[in-house]
Short mmCIF file of C-alpha atoms in Angstrom, two decimals:
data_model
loop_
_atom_site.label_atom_id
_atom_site.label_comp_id
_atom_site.label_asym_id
_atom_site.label_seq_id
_atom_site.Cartn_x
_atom_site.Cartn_y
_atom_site.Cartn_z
CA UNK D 1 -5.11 14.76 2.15
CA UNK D 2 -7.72 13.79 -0.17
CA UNK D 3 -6.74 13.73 -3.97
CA UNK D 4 -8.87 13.53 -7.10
CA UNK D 5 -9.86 10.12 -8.12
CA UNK D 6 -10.04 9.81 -11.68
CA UNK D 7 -12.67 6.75 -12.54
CA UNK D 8 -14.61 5.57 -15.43
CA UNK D 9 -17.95 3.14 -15.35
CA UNK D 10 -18.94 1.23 -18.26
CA UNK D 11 -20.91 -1.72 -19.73
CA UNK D 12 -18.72 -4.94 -19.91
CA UNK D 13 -19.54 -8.39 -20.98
CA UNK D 14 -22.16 -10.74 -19.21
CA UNK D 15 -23.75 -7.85 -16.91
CA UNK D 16 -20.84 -7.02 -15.52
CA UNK D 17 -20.38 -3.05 -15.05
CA UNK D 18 -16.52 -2.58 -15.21
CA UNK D 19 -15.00 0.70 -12.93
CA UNK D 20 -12.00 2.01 -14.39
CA UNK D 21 -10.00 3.58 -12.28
CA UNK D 22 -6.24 5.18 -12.58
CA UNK D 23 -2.79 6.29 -10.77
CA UNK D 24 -2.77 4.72 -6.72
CA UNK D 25 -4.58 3.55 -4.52
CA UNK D 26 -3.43 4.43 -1.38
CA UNK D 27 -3.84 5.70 1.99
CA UNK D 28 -4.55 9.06 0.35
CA UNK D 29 -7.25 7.78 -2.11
CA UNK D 30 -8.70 4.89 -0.29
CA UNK D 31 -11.55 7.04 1.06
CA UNK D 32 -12.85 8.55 -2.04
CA UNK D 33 -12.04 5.04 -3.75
CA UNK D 34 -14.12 2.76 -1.58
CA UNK D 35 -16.99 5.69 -1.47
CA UNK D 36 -17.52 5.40 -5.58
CA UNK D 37 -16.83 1.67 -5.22
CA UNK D 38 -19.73 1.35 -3.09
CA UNK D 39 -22.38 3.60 -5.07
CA UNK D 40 -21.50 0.93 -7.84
CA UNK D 41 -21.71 -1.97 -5.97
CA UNK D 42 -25.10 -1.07 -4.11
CA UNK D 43 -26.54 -0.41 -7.65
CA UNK D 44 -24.57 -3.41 -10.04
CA UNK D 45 -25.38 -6.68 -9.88
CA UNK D 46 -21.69 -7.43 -10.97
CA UNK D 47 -19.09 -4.98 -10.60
CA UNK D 48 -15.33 -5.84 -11.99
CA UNK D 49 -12.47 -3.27 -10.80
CA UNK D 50 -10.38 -2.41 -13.87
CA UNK D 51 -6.89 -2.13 -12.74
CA UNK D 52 -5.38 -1.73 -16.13
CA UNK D 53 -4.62 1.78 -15.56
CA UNK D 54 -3.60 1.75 -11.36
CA UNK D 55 -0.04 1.03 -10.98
CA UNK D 56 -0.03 1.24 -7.14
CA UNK D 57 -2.16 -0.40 -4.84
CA UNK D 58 -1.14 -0.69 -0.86
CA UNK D 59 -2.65 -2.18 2.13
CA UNK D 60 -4.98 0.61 2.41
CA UNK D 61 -6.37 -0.30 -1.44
CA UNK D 62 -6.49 -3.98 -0.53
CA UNK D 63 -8.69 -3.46 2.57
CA UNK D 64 -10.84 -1.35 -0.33
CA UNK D 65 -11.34 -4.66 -2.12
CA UNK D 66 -12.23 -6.71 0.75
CA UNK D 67 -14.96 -4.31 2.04
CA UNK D 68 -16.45 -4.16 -1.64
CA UNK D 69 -16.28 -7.63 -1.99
CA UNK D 70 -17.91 -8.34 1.39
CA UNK D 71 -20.74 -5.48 0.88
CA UNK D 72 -21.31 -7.50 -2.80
CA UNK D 73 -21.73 -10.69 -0.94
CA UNK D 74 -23.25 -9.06 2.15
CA UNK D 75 -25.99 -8.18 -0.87
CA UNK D 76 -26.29 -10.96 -3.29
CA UNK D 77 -23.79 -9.47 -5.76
CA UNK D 78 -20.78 -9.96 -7.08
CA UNK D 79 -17.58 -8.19 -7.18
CA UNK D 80 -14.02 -8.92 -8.71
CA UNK D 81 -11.38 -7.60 -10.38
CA UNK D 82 -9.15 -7.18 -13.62
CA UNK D 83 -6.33 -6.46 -15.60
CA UNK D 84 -3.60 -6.26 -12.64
CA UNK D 85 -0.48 -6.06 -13.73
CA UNK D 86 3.28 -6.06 -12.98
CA UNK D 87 3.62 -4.68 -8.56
CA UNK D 88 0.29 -4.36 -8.23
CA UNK D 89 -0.57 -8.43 -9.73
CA UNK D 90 2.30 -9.52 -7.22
CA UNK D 91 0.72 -7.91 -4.27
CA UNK D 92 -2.91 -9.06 -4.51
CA UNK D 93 -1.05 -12.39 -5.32
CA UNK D 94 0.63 -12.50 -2.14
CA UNK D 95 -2.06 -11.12 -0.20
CA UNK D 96 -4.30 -14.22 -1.20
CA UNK D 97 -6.78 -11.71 -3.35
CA UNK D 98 -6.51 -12.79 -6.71
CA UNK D 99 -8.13 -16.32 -5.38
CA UNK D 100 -10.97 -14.71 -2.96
CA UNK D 101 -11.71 -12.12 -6.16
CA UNK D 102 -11.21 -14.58 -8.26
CA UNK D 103 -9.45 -12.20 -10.78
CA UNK D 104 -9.78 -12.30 -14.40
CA UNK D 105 -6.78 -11.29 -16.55
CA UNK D 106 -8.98 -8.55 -18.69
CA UNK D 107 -12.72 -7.72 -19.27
CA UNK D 108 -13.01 -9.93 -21.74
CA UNK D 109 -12.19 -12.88 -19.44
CA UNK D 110 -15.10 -11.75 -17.41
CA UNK D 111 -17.84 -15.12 -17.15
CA UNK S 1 30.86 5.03 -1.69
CA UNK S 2 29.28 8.24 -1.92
CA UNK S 3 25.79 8.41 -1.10
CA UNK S 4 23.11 11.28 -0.57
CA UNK S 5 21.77 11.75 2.55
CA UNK S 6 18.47 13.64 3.62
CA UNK S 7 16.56 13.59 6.52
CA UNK S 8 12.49 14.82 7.33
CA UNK S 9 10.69 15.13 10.54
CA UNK S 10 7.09 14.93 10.01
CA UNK S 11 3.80 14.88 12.63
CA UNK S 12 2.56 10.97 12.69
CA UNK S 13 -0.42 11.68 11.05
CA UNK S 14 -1.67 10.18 7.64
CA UNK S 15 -2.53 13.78 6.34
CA UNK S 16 1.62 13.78 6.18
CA UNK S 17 1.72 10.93 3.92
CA UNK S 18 2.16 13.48 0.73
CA UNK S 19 5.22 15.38 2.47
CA UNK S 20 7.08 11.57 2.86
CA UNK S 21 6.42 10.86 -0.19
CA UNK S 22 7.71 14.13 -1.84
CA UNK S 23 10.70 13.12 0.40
CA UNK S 24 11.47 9.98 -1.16
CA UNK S 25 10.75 11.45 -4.47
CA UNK S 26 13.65 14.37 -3.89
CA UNK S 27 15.79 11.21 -2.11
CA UNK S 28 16.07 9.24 -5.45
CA UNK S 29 15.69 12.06 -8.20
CA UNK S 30 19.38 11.76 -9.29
CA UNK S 31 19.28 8.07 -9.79
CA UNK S 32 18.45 5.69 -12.27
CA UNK S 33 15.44 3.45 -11.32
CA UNK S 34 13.55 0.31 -12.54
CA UNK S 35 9.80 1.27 -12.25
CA UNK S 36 8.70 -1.71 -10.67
CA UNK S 37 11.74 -0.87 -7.82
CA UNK S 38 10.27 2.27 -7.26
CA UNK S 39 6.66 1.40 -6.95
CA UNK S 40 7.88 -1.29 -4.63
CA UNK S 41 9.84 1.09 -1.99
CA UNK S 42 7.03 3.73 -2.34
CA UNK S 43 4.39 0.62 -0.74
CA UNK S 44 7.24 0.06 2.06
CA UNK S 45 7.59 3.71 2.61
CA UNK S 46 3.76 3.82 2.68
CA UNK S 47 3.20 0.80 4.88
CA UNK S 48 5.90 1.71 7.45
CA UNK S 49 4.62 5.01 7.75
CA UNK S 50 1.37 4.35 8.08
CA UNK S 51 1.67 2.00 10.22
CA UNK S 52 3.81 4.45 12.79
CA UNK S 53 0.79 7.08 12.47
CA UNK S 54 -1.79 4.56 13.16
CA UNK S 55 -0.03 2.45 16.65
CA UNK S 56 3.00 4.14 17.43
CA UNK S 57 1.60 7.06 19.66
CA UNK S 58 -1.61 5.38 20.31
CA UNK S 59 -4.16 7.81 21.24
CA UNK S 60 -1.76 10.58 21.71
CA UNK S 61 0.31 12.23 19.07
CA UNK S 62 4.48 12.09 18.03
CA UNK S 63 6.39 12.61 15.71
CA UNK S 64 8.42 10.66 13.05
CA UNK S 65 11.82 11.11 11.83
CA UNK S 66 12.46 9.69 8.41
CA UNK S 67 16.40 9.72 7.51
CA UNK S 68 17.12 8.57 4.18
CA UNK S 69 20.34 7.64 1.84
CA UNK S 70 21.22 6.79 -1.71
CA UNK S 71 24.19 5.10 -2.92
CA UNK S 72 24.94 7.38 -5.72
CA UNK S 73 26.70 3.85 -7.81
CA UNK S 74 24.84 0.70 -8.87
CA UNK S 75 22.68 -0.68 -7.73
CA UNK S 76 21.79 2.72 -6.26
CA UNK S 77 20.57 1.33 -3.35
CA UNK S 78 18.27 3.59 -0.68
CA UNK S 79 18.35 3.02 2.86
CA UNK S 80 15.47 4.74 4.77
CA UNK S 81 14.65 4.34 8.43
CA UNK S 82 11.90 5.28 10.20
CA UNK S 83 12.32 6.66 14.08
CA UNK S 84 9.62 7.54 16.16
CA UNK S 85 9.55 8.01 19.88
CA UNK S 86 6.75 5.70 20.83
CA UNK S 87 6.26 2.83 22.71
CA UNK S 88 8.80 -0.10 22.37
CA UNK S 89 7.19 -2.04 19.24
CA UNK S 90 8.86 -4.20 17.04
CA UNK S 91 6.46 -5.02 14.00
CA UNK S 92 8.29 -7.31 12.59
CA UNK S 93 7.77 -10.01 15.27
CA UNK S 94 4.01 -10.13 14.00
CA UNK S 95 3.04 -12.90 12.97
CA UNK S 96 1.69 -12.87 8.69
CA UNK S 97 -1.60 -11.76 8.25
CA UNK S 98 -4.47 -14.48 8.31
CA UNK S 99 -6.75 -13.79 4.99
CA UNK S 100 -8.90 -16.53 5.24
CA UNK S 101 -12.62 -15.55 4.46
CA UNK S 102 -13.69 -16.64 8.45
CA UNK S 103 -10.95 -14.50 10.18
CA UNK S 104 -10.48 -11.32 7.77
CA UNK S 105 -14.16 -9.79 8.20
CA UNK S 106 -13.43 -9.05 12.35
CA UNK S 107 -9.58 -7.93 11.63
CA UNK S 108 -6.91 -7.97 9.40
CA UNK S 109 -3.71 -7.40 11.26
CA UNK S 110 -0.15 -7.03 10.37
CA UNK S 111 -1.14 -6.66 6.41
CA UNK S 112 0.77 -3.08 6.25
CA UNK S 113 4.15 -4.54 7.51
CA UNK S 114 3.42 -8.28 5.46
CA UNK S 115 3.73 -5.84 2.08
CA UNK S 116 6.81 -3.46 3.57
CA UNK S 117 8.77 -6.74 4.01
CA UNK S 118 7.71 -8.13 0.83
CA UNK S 119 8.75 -4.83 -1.18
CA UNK S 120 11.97 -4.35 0.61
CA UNK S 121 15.10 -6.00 -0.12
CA UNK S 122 16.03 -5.56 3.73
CA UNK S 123 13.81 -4.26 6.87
CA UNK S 124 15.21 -4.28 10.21
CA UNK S 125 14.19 -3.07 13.79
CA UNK S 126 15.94 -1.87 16.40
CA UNK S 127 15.59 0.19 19.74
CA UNK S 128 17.47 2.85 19.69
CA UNK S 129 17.99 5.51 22.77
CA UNK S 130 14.10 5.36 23.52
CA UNK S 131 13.32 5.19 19.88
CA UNK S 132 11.80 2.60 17.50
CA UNK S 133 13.97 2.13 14.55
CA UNK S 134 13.25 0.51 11.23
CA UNK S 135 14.92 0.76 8.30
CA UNK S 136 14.37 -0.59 5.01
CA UNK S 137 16.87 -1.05 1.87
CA UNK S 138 15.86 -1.06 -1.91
CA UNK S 139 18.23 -1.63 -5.38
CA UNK S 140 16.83 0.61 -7.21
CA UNK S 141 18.00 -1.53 -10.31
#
């Protein structure tokens, strides 16, 4: 079930480490997704999700964001993300996360 | 109208999520599509499955039937429903998920089947000769 997860991890603006990732994030990637999300988290002090490149993100992606945001918190850190677009903006709209993430519309929004 | 019909019986098991979606892919390959409609019934398709494999068999195991047509004129809409043979549920009498920061960290329920009806143009359930129904309709422009 498990597919690659194609992901990048880079210096952004202010301290923040921004992790690029690409394609879905669904039920089928959610694993591998929150695994490297966490790795960066435990060793970031700010870590901003790119979603420029992911053009899918279900249920199973959201609860991804919630547990990273919680283990950033749960740690003194911070966590957010960036550069939604089109379906998958609308859905972290509706679900509420683009206030509790406070999302930024690209890295260099990042404060 | 004409309309192409196909149908799939999979296990209830996430590790069969690839085989629906290949389904839905081979459902809608003769159409035209807006991207953002497509993206938008693949999350319903996901959800509702997803959400069958997780509750509908509880412990135990079933199967899922996944029967699914195209209108083969504009706006090419695709009807797919979902049938699985386990206990009478009806998710769309849950209530909308509660994502406030207090409640979230112990549960988030009903956030699978929030995003299916949001994507969908129409979801319905039924119970059908022992069987949970629901079916979901997309324009696909």
């Amino acid at each position: 079930m498990k597919k690659e997860f194609i992901q990048s991890e880079a210096a952004g603006p202010n301290g923040w480490t921004v992790w690029g990732v690409s394609g879905r994030i669904d039920i089928t990637t959610a694993e591998d997704a929150y695994a490297r999300g966490e790795e960066i988290v435990r060793k970031s002090g700010k870590t901003a999700l790119d979603l420029s490149e992911v053009d899918y993100v279900s249920s199973a992606g959201i609860r991804v964001m919630m547990r990273l945001f919680d283990l950033a918190e749960d740690n003194g850190k911070e966590f957010t993300v960036v550069g939604a677009a089109g379906t998958v903006a609308r859905v972290l709209k509706e679900t509420g996360m683009d206030t509790l993430l406070q999302m930024q519309e690209t890295v260099n929004d990042l404060p | 109208m004409s309309e192409k019909e196909a149908v799939l019986t999979v296990a209830a098991s996430d590790d069969e999520m690839d085989a629906v979606n290949a389904f839905i892919d081979m459902l809608v390959a003769d159409v035209p599509f807006d991207e953002e409609a497509r993206t938008q019934l693949d999350m319903a398709v996901e959800e509702i499955f997803v959400n069958i494999s997780h509750y509908a068999y509880g412990e135990g195991t079933g199967q899922v039937t996944v029967r699914g047509r195209v209108a083969q004129e504009p706006p090419y809409t695709v009807t797919v429903a979902f049938e699985d043979e386990g206990l009478a549920f009806n998710p769309l009498e849950k209530k909308p998920p509660d994502l406030t920061p207090a409640v979230r960290r112990h549960k988030i329920g009903g956030l699978g089947i929030f995003l299916a009806r949001s994507m969908s143009d129409e979801i319905g359930y039924e119970r059908r000769q022992g069987k949970n129904v629901l079916t979901i309709r997309k324009k696909m422009v």
